[in-house]
Coordinates of C-alpha atoms and ligand atoms in Angstrom, one line a residue:
X84 CA 82.9 195.5 68.3
X85 CA 82.7 192.6 65.2
X86 CA 81.9 189.2 66.3
X87 CA 85.4 187.7 65.7
X88 CA 87.0 190.1 68.2
X89 CA 85.0 188.4 71.1
X90 CA 86.8 186.0 73.1
X91 CA 85.5 183.3 73.6
X92 CA 83.8 183.2 70.3
X93 CA 80.2 183.0 70.7
X94 CA 77.3 181.1 69.1
X95 CA 74.6 182.8 67.0
X96 CA 71.3 181.8 67.9
X97 CA 67.9 183.6 67.0
X98 CA 69.7 186.4 65.6
X99 CA 72.0 187.3 68.1
X100 CA 75.7 186.2 69.3
X101 CA 75.3 184.6 72.5
X102 CA 77.9 183.5 75.1
X103 CA 75.9 181.9 78.0
X104 CA 77.9 181.7 81.3
X105 CA 79.6 178.5 82.5
X106 CA 80.2 176.8 79.3
X107 CA 83.7 175.2 78.8
X108 CA 86.0 176.7 76.1
X109 CA 88.6 175.2 74.0
X110 CA 91.6 176.8 72.0
X111 CA 91.5 177.8 68.5
X112 CA 95.2 177.4 67.4
X113 CA 96.7 179.2 64.4
X114 CA 98.1 176.5 62.1
X115 CA 100.9 178.6 60.8
X116 CA 102.6 179.1 64.1
X117 CA 100.9 177.1 66.8
X118 CA 99.9 180.3 68.5
X119 CA 96.4 180.6 70.2
X120 CA 94.2 182.7 68.0
X121 CA 91.2 182.7 70.7
X122 CA 89.1 180.4 72.6
X123 CA 85.7 178.9 71.5
X124 CA 82.6 178.3 73.6
X125 CA 81.6 174.8 73.8
X126 CA 77.6 174.2 73.2
X127 CA 76.0 171.9 75.8
X128 CA 72.7 169.9 75.0
X129 CA 70.6 172.9 76.5
X130 CA 72.5 175.2 73.8
X131 CA 71.6 172.9 71.3
X132 CA 67.9 172.9 72.5
X133 CA 68.0 176.5 72.5
X134 CA 69.2 176.7 68.8
X135 CA 66.8 174.0 67.5
X136 CA 63.8 175.6 69.2
X137 CA 64.8 179.2 67.6
X138 CA 65.1 177.5 64.2
X139 CA 61.6 175.6 64.6
X140 CA 59.9 178.7 65.6
X141 CA 61.4 180.6 62.7
X142 CA 60.0 178.0 60.4
X143 CA 56.6 179.2 61.5
X144 CA 57.4 182.7 60.5
X145 CA 57.7 184.7 57.5
X146 CA 60.8 183.3 55.9
X147 CA 59.4 179.9 54.9
X148 CA 56.0 181.6 53.6
X149 CA 57.9 184.3 51.6
X150 CA 57.6 184.0 47.8
X151 CA 60.8 182.6 46.0
X152 CA 61.5 185.6 44.3
X153 CA 61.6 187.8 47.7
X154 CA 63.6 184.8 49.4
X155 CA 65.9 185.0 46.1
X156 CA 66.2 188.7 46.8
X157 CA 67.5 188.7 50.4
X158 CA 69.9 185.6 49.5
X159 CA 71.5 187.7 46.8
X160 CA 71.9 190.5 49.6
X161 CA 73.7 187.8 51.6
X162 CA 76.1 187.3 48.6
X163 CA 76.8 190.8 48.1
X164 CA 77.5 191.6 51.9
X165 CA 80.0 188.3 51.8
X166 CA 81.9 190.3 48.9
X167 CA 81.7 193.6 50.5
X168 CA 83.2 192.2 53.8
X169 CA 85.6 190.0 51.7
X170 CA 88.6 191.1 53.7
X171 CA 87.1 190.1 57.2
X172 CA 86.1 186.7 55.8
X173 CA 89.6 186.2 54.5
X174 CA 91.3 187.1 57.5
X175 CA 88.8 184.9 59.4
X176 CA 89.4 181.8 57.1
X177 CA 93.1 182.0 57.0
X178 CA 93.3 182.4 61.0
X179 CA 91.3 179.2 61.1
X180 CA 93.2 177.2 58.4
X181 CA 96.5 179.0 57.6
X182 CA 95.9 178.5 53.7
X183 CA 97.4 181.0 51.4
X184 CA 95.5 184.5 50.8
X185 CA 96.0 183.8 46.9
X186 CA 94.0 180.4 47.4
X187 CA 91.4 181.5 50.0
X188 CA 90.7 184.8 48.1
X189 CA 90.2 183.1 44.7
X190 CA 88.2 179.9 46.0
X191 CA 86.8 179.9 49.3
X192 CA 85.4 183.5 49.9
X193 CA 84.0 184.1 46.4
X194 CA 82.5 180.6 46.3
X195 CA 80.8 181.4 49.6
X196 CA 79.2 184.4 47.9
X197 CA 78.4 182.2 44.5
X198 CA 76.7 179.8 46.5
X199 CA 73.8 182.1 47.6
X200 CA 73.6 183.5 44.3
X201 CA 73.4 180.4 42.2
X202 CA 70.7 178.8 44.7
X203 CA 68.8 182.2 44.9
X204 CA 68.5 182.1 41.1
X205 CA 67.5 178.3 40.9
X206 CA 64.7 178.5 43.6
X207 CA 63.1 181.4 41.4
X208 CA 63.0 178.8 38.3
X209 CA 61.9 175.7 40.3
X210 CA 59.0 174.2 38.5
X211 CA 56.3 172.2 40.0
X212 CA 54.6 169.2 38.1
X213 CA 51.0 168.9 37.5
X214 CA 48.9 165.9 35.6
X215 CA 45.4 166.1 34.7
X216 CA 43.6 162.6 34.8
X217 CA 40.0 161.3 34.5
X218 CA 38.1 160.2 37.4
X219 CA 36.0 156.9 37.2
X220 CA 32.8 158.9 37.5
X221 CA 33.9 160.7 34.2
X222 CA 35.1 163.8 35.7
X223 CA 38.5 165.2 36.2
X224 CA 41.2 165.8 38.7
X225 CA 44.3 167.6 38.6
X226 CA 47.4 166.5 40.6
X227 CA 49.7 169.1 41.2
X228 CA 53.3 168.9 43.2
X229 CA 54.1 171.3 45.7
X230 CA 57.5 171.7 47.5
X231 CA 57.5 172.6 51.1
X232 CA 60.6 173.4 53.3
X233 CA 61.8 170.1 54.8
X234 CA 62.1 171.8 58.6
X235 CA 65.0 172.5 60.6
X236 CA 68.3 171.2 59.1
X237 CA 71.4 170.2 60.8
X238 CA 74.5 171.4 58.8
X239 CA 77.7 169.7 60.3
X240 CA 80.8 170.9 58.5
X241 CA 84.5 170.0 58.1
X242 CA 87.8 172.2 58.2
X243 CA 89.2 172.1 54.9
X244 CA 87.1 174.5 53.1
X245 CA 85.1 176.0 55.8
X246 CA 83.0 178.8 54.3
X247 CA 82.7 177.2 50.8
X248 CA 81.4 173.8 52.2
X249 CA 79.0 175.3 54.9
X250 CA 77.5 177.8 52.3
X251 CA 77.1 175.0 49.7
X252 CA 74.5 173.5 51.9
X253 CA 73.2 176.5 53.9
X254 CA 72.3 178.6 50.8
X255 CA 70.0 175.9 49.1
X256 CA 68.5 175.0 52.6
X257 CA 67.5 178.6 53.1
X258 CA 66.6 179.2 49.4
X259 CA 64.0 176.4 50.0
X260 CA 62.5 177.9 53.2
X261 CA 64.1 176.0 55.9
X262 CA 65.7 176.8 58.8
X263 CA 69.4 175.7 59.7
X264 CA 71.5 175.0 63.0
X265 CA 75.2 175.0 61.5
X266 CA 77.8 173.2 63.6
X267 CA 81.1 174.0 62.1
X268 CA 84.3 172.1 62.6
X269 CA 85.9 172.7 66.1
X270 CA 89.0 173.7 63.9
X271 CA 87.2 176.3 61.8
X272 CA 84.6 178.2 63.7
X273 CA 85.1 181.8 62.5
X274 CA 83.5 182.2 59.0
X275 CA 80.1 180.4 60.2
X276 CA 80.0 182.9 63.2
X277 CA 80.7 186.0 61.1
X278 CA 78.2 185.0 58.4
X279 CA 75.7 185.5 61.4
X280 CA 76.3 189.3 61.3
X281 CA 75.7 189.2 57.5
X282 CA 72.4 187.3 57.9
X283 CA 71.1 190.1 60.2
X284 CA 72.4 192.9 57.9
X285 CA 70.7 190.9 54.9
X286 CA 67.3 190.8 56.5
X287 CA 67.4 187.1 57.1
X288 CA 64.8 186.7 60.3
X289 CA 65.9 185.7 63.5
X290 CA 66.1 181.7 64.1
X291 CA 66.7 181.0 60.3
X292 CA 70.4 180.8 60.5
X293 CA 72.1 179.4 63.7
X294 CA 75.5 178.4 64.8
X295 CA 76.8 176.4 67.6
X296 CA 80.2 175.3 68.3
X297 CA 81.8 172.1 69.9
X298 CA 83.2 168.8 68.9
X299 CA 81.3 165.3 67.4
X300 CA 80.9 162.5 69.8
X301 CA 79.1 163.5 73.0
X302 CA 79.5 167.0 72.2
X303 CA 77.6 169.6 69.8
X304 CA 77.6 167.5 66.7
X305 CA 76.3 164.4 68.3
X306 CA 73.6 166.3 70.3
X307 CA 72.5 168.2 67.2
X308 CA 72.2 165.1 64.9
X309 CA 70.1 163.3 67.5
X310 CA 67.8 166.2 68.3
X311 CA 64.2 164.8 67.7
X312 CA 63.1 168.2 66.2
X313 CA 66.0 168.0 63.2
X314 CA 64.4 166.9 60.1
X315 CA 67.4 166.2 57.9
X316 CA 71.2 166.1 58.6
X317 CA 73.4 167.3 55.7
X318 CA 77.0 166.4 56.4
X319 CA 80.6 166.8 55.0
X320 CA 83.5 164.8 56.4
X321 CA 85.1 161.5 57.0
X322 CA 83.2 158.3 56.1
X323 CA 83.7 156.9 59.6
X324 CA 81.8 160.1 61.1
X325 CA 79.1 159.7 58.3
X326 CA 78.5 156.2 59.5
X327 CA 78.4 157.3 63.1
X328 CA 75.7 159.9 62.3
X329 CA 73.8 157.5 60.2
X330 CA 73.5 155.2 63.4
X331 CA 72.5 158.3 65.4
X332 CA 69.6 159.2 63.0
X333 CA 68.5 155.7 62.2
X334 CA 65.7 155.4 64.8
X335 CA 64.1 158.9 63.9
X336 CA 64.3 158.0 60.0
X337 CA 65.8 161.2 59.4
X338 CA 66.9 162.3 55.9
X339 CA 70.8 162.4 55.3
X340 CA 72.9 163.9 52.7
X341 CA 76.7 162.7 53.1
X342 CA 79.7 164.0 51.2
X343 CA 82.4 161.9 52.6
X344 CA 86.0 160.8 52.1
X345 CA 88.1 159.8 48.7
X346 CA 91.2 158.5 47.5
X347 CA 91.0 159.8 44.0
X348 CA 92.7 158.3 41.1
X349 CA 94.4 160.5 38.4
X350 CA 95.2 159.0 35.2
X351 CA 97.9 160.3 32.6
X352 CA 97.8 158.9 29.2
X353 CA 101.1 159.3 27.0
X354 CA 99.0 161.5 24.7
X355 CA 98.2 163.9 27.3
X356 CA 99.2 167.7 26.8
X357 CA 102.4 167.0 29.0
X358 CA 102.6 170.5 30.7
X359 CA 98.9 170.8 31.1
X360 CA 99.0 167.4 32.9
X361 CA 101.9 168.2 35.0
X362 CA 100.4 171.4 36.1
X363 CA 96.8 170.1 36.7
X364 CA 98.2 167.2 38.6
X365 CA 100.4 169.5 40.7
X366 CA 97.2 171.6 41.7
X367 CA 95.2 168.3 42.2
X368 CA 97.5 166.9 44.5
X369 CA 98.8 169.9 46.5
X370 CA 96.1 172.4 46.6
X371 CA 95.2 173.5 50.0
X372 CA 98.1 171.5 51.2
X373 CA 96.3 168.3 49.9
X374 CA 93.3 168.9 52.2
X375 CA 90.6 168.7 49.7
X376 CA 88.3 165.5 49.4
X377 CA 88.8 165.5 45.7
X378 CA 92.5 165.6 45.7
X379 CA 94.5 163.1 43.6
X380 CA 96.3 160.6 46.1
X381 CA 96.8 157.8 43.4
X382 CA 98.4 158.7 40.1
X383 CA 98.6 156.4 37.0
X384 CA 101.1 157.4 34.3
X385 CA 101.3 155.4 31.0
X386 CA 104.6 153.7 31.1
X387 CA 106.1 155.8 27.9
X388 CA 106.0 159.0 30.0
X389 CA 106.3 157.7 33.6
X390 CA 109.7 158.6 34.2
X391 CA 109.6 162.1 32.7
X392 CA 106.2 162.6 34.1
X393 CA 107.5 161.8 37.6
X394 CA 110.5 163.9 37.4
X395 CA 108.5 167.1 36.1
X396 CA 105.9 166.7 38.9
X397 CA 108.8 166.2 41.6
X398 CA 110.6 169.4 40.3
X399 CA 107.3 171.4 40.5
X400 CA 106.2 170.0 43.9
X401 CA 109.9 171.0 45.4
X402 CA 109.3 174.4 44.0
X403 CA 106.1 175.1 46.1
X404 CA 106.8 177.5 48.8
X405 CA 105.3 177.4 52.3
X406 CA 105.3 180.7 54.3
X407 CA 103.2 183.7 55.5
X408 CA 99.8 183.2 53.8
X409 CA 99.5 187.0 53.1
X410 CA 102.9 186.9 51.2
X411 CA 102.2 186.7 47.4
X412 CA 105.2 184.2 47.0
X413 CA 103.4 181.7 49.3
X414 CA 101.8 178.7 47.3
X415 CA 101.4 176.0 50.1
X416 CA 100.0 176.3 53.6
X417 CA 100.4 174.2 56.5
X418 CA 98.0 171.3 57.8
X419 CA 95.1 172.1 60.0
X420 CA 96.4 170.7 63.3
X421 CA 99.3 169.1 65.1
X422 CA 97.2 165.9 65.3
X423 CA 96.3 165.9 61.7
X424 CA 100.2 166.5 61.0
X425 CA 100.8 163.5 63.1
X426 CA 98.5 161.4 61.2
X427 CA 99.9 162.5 57.9
X428 CA 103.5 161.9 59.0
X429 CA 102.4 158.4 60.1
X430 CA 101.7 157.6 56.5
X431 CA 105.1 159.1 55.4
X432 CA 106.8 156.7 58.0
X433 CA 104.6 153.7 56.6
X434 CA 105.8 154.6 53.1
X435 CA 109.3 154.3 54.0
X436 CA 108.9 151.2 56.0
X437 CA 106.9 149.7 53.1
X438 CA 109.9 150.3 50.7
X439 CA 108.6 153.2 48.7
X440 CA 110.7 155.3 46.7
X441 CA 110.5 158.9 48.0
X442 CA 110.8 161.0 44.9
X443 CA 110.0 164.5 46.7
X444 CA 109.5 165.4 50.5
X445 CA 108.8 162.8 53.2
X446 CA 109.2 165.0 56.1
X447 CA 108.7 168.5 57.5
X448 CA 110.5 171.6 56.1
X449 CA 112.8 174.1 57.9
X450 CA 110.8 177.3 58.4
X451 CA 112.1 180.6 59.7
X452 CA 111.7 181.9 63.2
X453 CA 108.2 182.8 63.8
X454 CA 106.6 179.9 61.7
X455 CA 108.6 177.1 63.1
X456 CA 105.7 176.4 65.7
X457 CA 103.4 175.6 62.8
X458 CA 102.0 172.5 61.2
X459 CA 104.0 172.8 58.1
X460 CA 104.8 169.5 56.0
X461 CA 106.7 168.5 52.7
X462 CA 104.5 167.9 49.6
X463 CA 105.6 164.3 49.3
X464 CA 105.8 161.8 46.1
X465 CA 106.2 158.3 46.1
X466 CA 106.7 155.6 43.7
X467 CA 107.0 151.7 44.0
X468 CA 104.3 150.8 46.7
X469 CA 102.0 147.8 46.1
X470 CA 98.3 148.7 45.2
X471 CA 97.3 146.8 48.2
X472 CA 99.5 148.8 50.7
X473 CA 97.7 151.1 53.3
X474 CA 99.3 154.3 51.8
X475 CA 98.0 153.5 48.3
X476 CA 94.5 152.6 50.0
X477 CA 93.7 154.9 52.8
X478 CA 92.7 158.6 52.6
X479 CA 95.4 160.4 54.1
X480 CA 94.2 164.0 53.2
X481 CA 97.8 165.5 53.0
X482 CA 100.0 167.0 50.3
X483 CA 101.2 163.6 49.1
X484 CA 100.5 161.0 46.1
X485 CA 101.7 157.7 45.1
X486 CA 102.5 157.2 41.2
X487 CA 102.1 153.8 39.7
X488 CA 103.1 153.0 35.8
X489 CA 100.4 151.4 33.6
X490 CA 100.4 149.7 30.1
X491 CA 96.9 148.9 29.3
X492 CA 93.3 151.0 29.5
X493 CA 91.7 147.8 31.2
X494 CA 94.4 147.6 33.8
X495 CA 94.3 151.2 34.6
X496 CA 90.6 151.2 34.9
X497 CA 90.7 148.4 37.3
X498 CA 93.2 149.6 39.4
X499 CA 91.7 153.0 39.6
X500 CA 88.5 151.7 40.7
X501 CA 90.0 149.3 43.2
X502 CA 88.9 151.2 46.1
X503 CA 86.1 151.6 48.6
X504 CA 85.8 155.1 47.9
X505 CA 84.1 156.8 44.7
X506 CA 84.3 160.7 44.8
X507 CA 86.4 161.9 41.8
X508 CA 88.6 160.8 39.1
X509 CA 90.7 162.9 36.7
X510 CA 91.9 162.1 33.3
X511 CA 94.6 163.5 31.3
X512 CA 94.5 162.6 27.6
X513 CA 94.0 164.6 24.1
X514 CA 92.1 161.7 22.6
X515 CA 88.3 162.6 23.2
X516 CA 87.0 159.0 22.4
X517 CA 89.4 157.6 24.9
X518 CA 88.4 160.3 27.6
X519 CA 84.8 159.5 26.7
X520 CA 85.2 155.6 26.9
X521 CA 87.2 155.7 30.1
X522 CA 85.3 158.2 31.9
X523 CA 82.2 156.2 31.5
X524 CA 84.0 153.3 33.2
X525 CA 85.1 155.2 36.1
X526 CA 83.3 154.5 39.5
X527 CA 83.3 158.1 40.8
X528 CA 80.5 161.0 41.4
X529 CA 82.7 163.1 39.1
X530 CA 85.4 162.4 36.4
X531 CA 87.3 165.6 35.3
X532 CA 89.2 165.4 31.9
X533 CA 91.8 167.7 31.4
X534 CA 90.9 169.8 34.3
X535 CA 90.3 169.6 38.0
X536 CA 88.0 171.4 40.6
X537 CA 86.3 173.0 37.6
X538 CA 82.8 173.5 39.1
X539 CA 79.4 174.5 37.7
X540 CA 77.3 174.5 40.7
X541 CA 74.0 173.5 38.7
X542 CA 75.7 169.9 38.4
X543 CA 75.2 167.0 40.6
X544 CA 78.0 166.7 43.2
X545 CA 78.4 163.7 45.5
X546 CA 80.2 160.3 45.9
X547 CA 79.8 156.9 44.7
X548 CA 80.4 153.9 47.3
X549 CA 81.7 155.1 50.7
X550 CA 82.1 158.5 49.5
X551 CA 78.7 159.5 50.2
X552 CA 74.8 159.4 50.1
X553 CA 73.0 161.4 47.6
X554 CA 73.8 164.3 45.3
X555 CA 73.6 168.0 46.0
X556 CA 74.1 170.9 43.5
X557 CA 71.6 172.3 41.3
X558 CA 67.8 170.8 41.3
X559 CA 69.5 167.9 43.3
X560 CA 69.9 170.4 46.2
X561 CA 66.5 171.5 45.7
X562 CA 65.4 167.6 46.0
X563 CA 67.0 167.3 49.5
X564 CA 66.1 170.4 50.9
X565 CA 62.3 170.3 50.2
X566 CA 59.5 167.9 51.0
X567 CA 57.2 167.1 48.2
X568 CA 53.5 166.9 48.4
X569 CA 51.0 165.8 45.8
X570 CA 47.7 167.3 46.0
X571 CA 45.0 165.6 44.0
X572 CA 42.1 168.0 43.0
X573 CA 38.7 166.7 41.8
X574 CA 37.3 169.4 39.7
Ligands
NAD828 P1 85.2 164.7 60.5 O1 84.3 163.7 59.9 O2 86.2 164.3 61.5 O3 84.4 165.9 61.0 C1 83.3 166.7 60.5 C2 82.5 167.3 61.2 O4 81.7 166.2 61.8 C3 83.1 168.3 62.3 O5 82.2 169.3 62.5 C4 83.0 167.2 63.5 O6 83.0 168.0 64.8 C5 81.7 166.5 63.2 N1 81.7 165.3 63.8 C6 82.6 164.6 64.1 N2 82.1 163.3 64.7 C7 80.7 163.6 64.9 C8 79.6 162.7 65.4 N3 79.9 161.5 65.8 N4 78.5 163.2 65.2 C9 78.1 164.3 64.8 N5 79.2 165.1 64.2 C10 80.3 165.0 64.4 O7 85.8 165.4 59.0 P2 87.0 166.5 59.0 O8 88.4 165.9 59.8 O9 86.6 167.9 59.5 O10 87.3 166.5 57.5 C11 87.9 165.9 56.9 C12 87.3 164.5 55.9 O11 86.2 165.3 55.2 C13 88.0 164.1 54.9 O12 87.7 162.6 55.0 C14 87.5 164.5 53.7 O13 87.5 163.7 52.6 C15 86.0 164.7 54.1 N6 85.5 165.7 53.1 C16 84.6 165.2 52.1 C17 84.0 166.2 51.1 C18 83.2 166.0 50.0 O14 82.5 166.7 49.6 N7 83.0 164.6 49.9 C19 84.3 167.6 51.3 C20 85.3 168.1 52.3 C21 85.7 167.1 53.2
6OD829 O1 82.8 172.3 45.0 C1 81.9 171.7 45.7 O2 80.7 172.3 45.8 C2 82.4 170.7 46.9 N1 81.4 170.3 47.5 C3 83.7 170.7 46.9 C4 84.2 169.6 47.8 C5 85.5 169.9 48.3 C6 86.1 168.9 49.3 O3 86.9 169.1 50.0

């Protein structure tokens, strides 16, 4: 019996799938039809204690002491096992999220494996500094820096790219010799739980990787982040949740790394490769049904091409096909939950109330029998709203974007940066000099030029302003997941 056929879905603690008696459960609903997939066990404070204690005792064991070559070898095995169990991971991710197999099979699952490979290779090549100095008595001392695991790391994850975003943090944490307790989103617990089987099979020692389920406030997420034996919290999710976690860890001065919300601008210059800009923007606004923190929700198009561009994007958005995630024809999935759909539809209503021109969508699609109970929503494009309106300022996290025309570079840079967020921005132009100058003025952690969501995992990733604290990726992850110690040796 694999983990995912167990109902309720268990935790993974100290190398075992555990379902302690007497815990409440909550339903995991399939977004494509609103049916019950399975129940999930909610962790109590005692379960969190158990998971953290298992992780702490694993820290005193072989994993943290293993040399980096051997740790890397085991992490490569984890990656190979994700690849060899691709179909299981794909089904688990699709059951939780409803996203099309064409998307999950190309992005989510392969990135789950790639995250382990990249950080396994990086840790093998990590260098440590040393400085030779003269001592006052004419002798010599050598200062050398050693990197140690930080300790037990809490990994708190969102629901939009569950395996990708969880392994993006678990892989470097383990590569650096830490032990982790993962709290996947209550909406998407499956792939984190399944990964427990892979960890055992790969030879990760018991207690190094643990998974608990539950909600945020007053539940597993809060119990975990405030646990005194947690050394650091790495979190991806909403900005307001980041603020709550920060308050919760303040007294214990825990390290945090936060990847938070965004309201990302895209800028299309009149000299852009038109078709490339339309296709790229279609992806950046509607991939994963707009549920990507990096999605373009505000688009600025230079006036000479504004009308033609808007018409073309509308035409392409109207051709997106919702449906069975396993059908090759399906190009857009549902939203994650009924409550999230209510939130997004609330913004669709606000846009109408504020006088937006609804160029595409604006409601919910007619779905065939069998899928009509799911959380489907139409890809939506507006024009005509004020830059100060809630629809243009708030992160909506749905398949929607507002398009405004612009005339001058200074004007568009000002509009693009006029936000409390600073995660991503995207430019479309064939003028390299302009791209370089405008990119340098963008207040965001990443700026893509003539592409979107192109990722080199060795580069820093994170947000400016209220989009995050710190950077992960490449050596930046190694910084976060290790404690540096300087040893000054008088020789
Ligand atoms: P969320 O903040 O509601 O939840 C994320 C996780 O935090 C969940 O596991 C949840 O249970 C937990 N949580 C909630 N309250 C908590 C608390 N008080 N203490 C501890 N844990 C708590 O986010 P979501 O709705 O799952 O995801 C969507 C959001 O995530 C969007 O804002 C999106 O922009 C953001 N996001 C950001 C990035 C990035 O890289 N910057 C990536 C993906 C998603
Ligand atoms: O690609 C990544 O590493 C990453 N952290 C992506 C975040 C996507 C947000 O939804």
